[in-house]
Tab-separated table of C-alpha atoms in Angstrom:
chain	number	residue	atom	x	y	z
A	1	LYS	CA	28.169	0.971	-8.592
A	2	VAL	CA	24.850	2.656	-9.240
A	3	ASP	CA	24.173	6.265	-8.301
A	4	ALA	CA	20.573	6.547	-9.489
A	5	VAL	CA	17.735	4.323	-10.701
A	6	LEU	CA	14.819	5.378	-12.901
A	7	LEU	CA	11.606	3.344	-12.779
A	8	LEU	CA	8.531	4.158	-14.836
A	9	GLY	CA	4.916	3.099	-14.351
A	10	VAL	CA	5.114	1.142	-11.095
A	11	ARG	CA	1.645	-0.222	-10.397
A	12	LYS	CA	-0.141	-1.797	-7.451
A	13	PHE	CA	0.830	-5.403	-6.763
A	14	PRO	CA	-2.227	-7.687	-6.786
A	15	PRO	CA	-2.533	-10.455	-4.149
A	16	ASP	CA	-1.325	-13.164	-6.542
A	17	GLN	CA	1.995	-11.343	-7.079
A	18	ARG	CA	3.346	-11.710	-3.548
A	19	ASP	CA	6.775	-12.831	-4.805
A	20	ALA	CA	7.083	-9.807	-7.102
A	21	ALA	CA	6.020	-7.486	-4.272
A	22	ARG	CA	8.604	-9.052	-1.990
A	23	ARG	CA	11.358	-8.660	-4.617
A	24	PHE	CA	10.396	-5.022	-5.214
A	25	SER	CA	10.486	-4.354	-1.462
A	26	LEU	CA	13.995	-5.885	-1.378
A	27	LEU	CA	15.052	-3.589	-4.237
A	28	ILE	CA	13.751	-0.567	-2.352
A	29	GLU	CA	15.643	-1.673	0.765
A	30	ALA	CA	18.894	-2.195	-1.175
A	31	LEU	CA	18.640	1.204	-2.884
A	32	TYR	CA	17.868	2.877	0.431
A	33	GLU	CA	20.794	1.280	2.251
A	34	GLN	CA	23.217	2.327	-0.509
A	35	HIS	CA	21.852	5.910	-0.714
A	36	VAL	CA	20.929	5.428	-4.361
A	37	LEU	CA	18.724	8.161	-5.783
A	38	LEU	CA	15.400	6.654	-6.897
A	39	VAL	CA	13.420	8.513	-9.530
A	40	CYS	CA	10.146	6.673	-9.897
A	41	SER	CA	6.743	7.249	-11.440
A	42	PHE	CA	3.826	5.357	-9.952
A	43	GLU	CA	0.471	4.662	-11.607
A	44	LEU	CA	-1.117	5.545	-8.242
A	45	GLU	CA	0.020	6.977	-4.932
A	46	TYR	CA	3.212	5.181	-3.818
A	47	SER	CA	1.646	4.199	-0.490
A	48	LYS	CA	-0.954	2.111	-2.370
A	49	VAL	CA	1.577	-0.058	-4.281
A	50	PHE	CA	1.815	-2.633	-1.470
A	51	GLU	CA	-1.687	-2.089	-0.078
A	52	GLU	CA	-2.722	-5.738	-0.528
A	53	PHE	CA	0.158	-6.900	1.673
A	54	CYS	CA	0.397	-4.317	4.458
A	55	LEU	CA	-0.705	-5.896	7.722
A	56	LYS	CA	-2.373	-2.710	8.947
A	57	GLN	CA	-4.519	-2.569	5.799
A	58	SER	CA	-5.352	-6.280	5.789
A	59	SER	CA	-8.967	-7.270	6.295
A	60	HIS	CA	-7.929	-10.374	8.262
A	61	GLN	CA	-5.981	-10.915	11.428
A	62	PRO	CA	-2.917	-13.156	10.947
A	63	HIS	CA	-4.017	-15.601	13.674
A	64	GLU	CA	-7.271	-16.217	11.772
A	65	LEU	CA	-5.334	-17.766	8.878
A	66	ALA	CA	-4.621	-20.981	10.766
A	67	PRO	CA	-7.212	-23.711	10.180
A	68	PRO	CA	-7.899	-25.943	13.190
A	69	GLY	CA	-5.166	-28.505	13.774
A	70	THR	CA	-2.541	-26.596	11.770
A	71	PHE	CA	0.916	-25.865	13.145
A	72	VAL	CA	0.934	-22.241	14.261
A	73	ARG	CA	4.066	-20.143	14.606
A	74	ARG	CA	4.104	-17.477	17.283
A	75	SER	CA	6.524	-14.596	17.142
A	76	CYS	CA	6.815	-11.330	18.974
A	77	SER	CA	7.126	-8.621	16.342
A	78	GLU	CA	8.487	-6.231	18.961
A	79	HIS	CA	11.298	-8.655	19.900
A	80	ARG	CA	10.891	-8.062	23.633
A	81	CYS	CA	11.333	-11.698	24.648
A	82	GLY	CA	11.798	-12.009	28.365
A	83	SER	CA	9.464	-9.155	29.240
A	84	CYS	CA	6.642	-10.177	26.943
A	85	THR	CA	3.064	-9.814	28.119
A	86	TRP	CA	1.854	-12.705	25.923
A	87	SER	CA	1.200	-15.090	28.826
A	88	THR	CA	-0.406	-12.414	30.995
A	89	PHE	CA	-2.741	-10.671	28.579
A	90	GLY	CA	-3.031	-12.931	25.521
A	91	ALA	CA	-2.343	-12.506	21.807
A	92	GLY	CA	-2.293	-9.047	20.310
A	93	LYS	CA	-1.331	-7.234	23.483
A	94	CYS	CA	2.419	-7.084	22.903
A	95	GLY	CA	2.903	-7.615	19.193
A	96	VAL	CA	2.700	-11.429	19.157
A	97	ILE	CA	1.585	-12.784	15.823
A	98	GLU	CA	0.109	-16.239	15.542
A	99	THR	CA	-0.190	-17.639	12.034
A	100	ALA	CA	0.101	-20.716	9.862
A	101	ASN	CA	1.091	-18.537	6.877
A	102	TRP	CA	4.285	-16.837	8.014
A	103	ALA	CA	5.235	-15.887	4.435
A	104	LEU	CA	2.187	-13.620	4.289
A	105	VAL	CA	3.178	-11.943	7.570
A	106	GLU	CA	6.798	-11.467	6.443
A	107	THR	CA	5.612	-9.966	3.144
A	108	GLY	CA	3.398	-7.624	5.159
A	109	PHE	CA	6.329	-6.449	7.257
A	110	ALA	CA	8.447	-5.957	4.113
A	111	ALA	CA	5.631	-4.056	2.394
A	112	GLU	CA	5.145	-1.672	5.309
A	113	ARG	CA	8.890	-1.075	5.534
A	114	ALA	CA	9.127	-0.438	1.771
A	115	VAL	CA	6.343	2.158	1.935
A	116	SER	CA	8.176	3.851	4.802
A	117	ARG	CA	11.453	3.752	2.858
A	118	LEU	CA	9.786	5.209	-0.252
A	119	ALA	CA	8.431	8.086	1.828
A	120	GLU	CA	11.873	8.804	3.242
A	121	MET	CA	13.563	8.454	-0.164
A	122	GLY	CA	11.282	11.210	-1.435
A	123	SER	CA	12.379	13.601	1.293
A	124	ALA	CA	14.774	16.492	0.708
A	125	ARG	CA	17.042	15.082	3.426
A	126	TYR	CA	17.441	11.723	1.671
A	127	VAL	CA	17.962	13.308	-1.746
A	128	ALA	CA	20.682	15.532	-0.268
A	129	ILE	CA	22.589	12.513	1.067
A	130	SER	CA	22.010	10.325	-2.018
A	131	LYS	CA	25.058	9.395	-4.077
A	132	PRO	CA	24.691	11.896	-6.962
A	133	PHE	CA	24.252	14.899	-4.658
A	134	CYS	CA	26.740	13.715	-2.070
A	135	ARG	CA	29.424	13.320	-4.779
A	136	GLN	CA	28.558	16.718	-6.222
A	137	MET	CA	29.056	18.293	-2.794
A	138	GLN	CA	32.385	16.489	-2.327
A	139	GLY	CA	33.581	17.674	-5.752
A	140	SER	CA	32.774	21.323	-5.010
A	141	ARG	CA	35.029	21.425	-1.944
């Protein structure tokens, strides 16, 4: 049972540390879900920590990763199966991702979510509902 976590000197994850970036994003998610207070110092702006993995920041399009003849996985990132416009308008119109390197895409989703979670965890609203402050408020009643 952890109420708060202190991390010092978190730096940007380079491309060759995809596994470490994924594990850190899972830590952020677990802390967020449990309302654990995160006190963290970053060596750069927190939004840059996962920059190499965020799909929006990527210099390539996921469907370009598949060499000719490679099995390609298609998935709708918006999960609107049944009313998808894939067949009508083609890839990229409804959130369909086509790639041979799904691990890279999943890491990108996790990275973007972790950045979003870090932003929310730094908000006054999140801090107020985090375990240390929530318990303090319950004890003062």
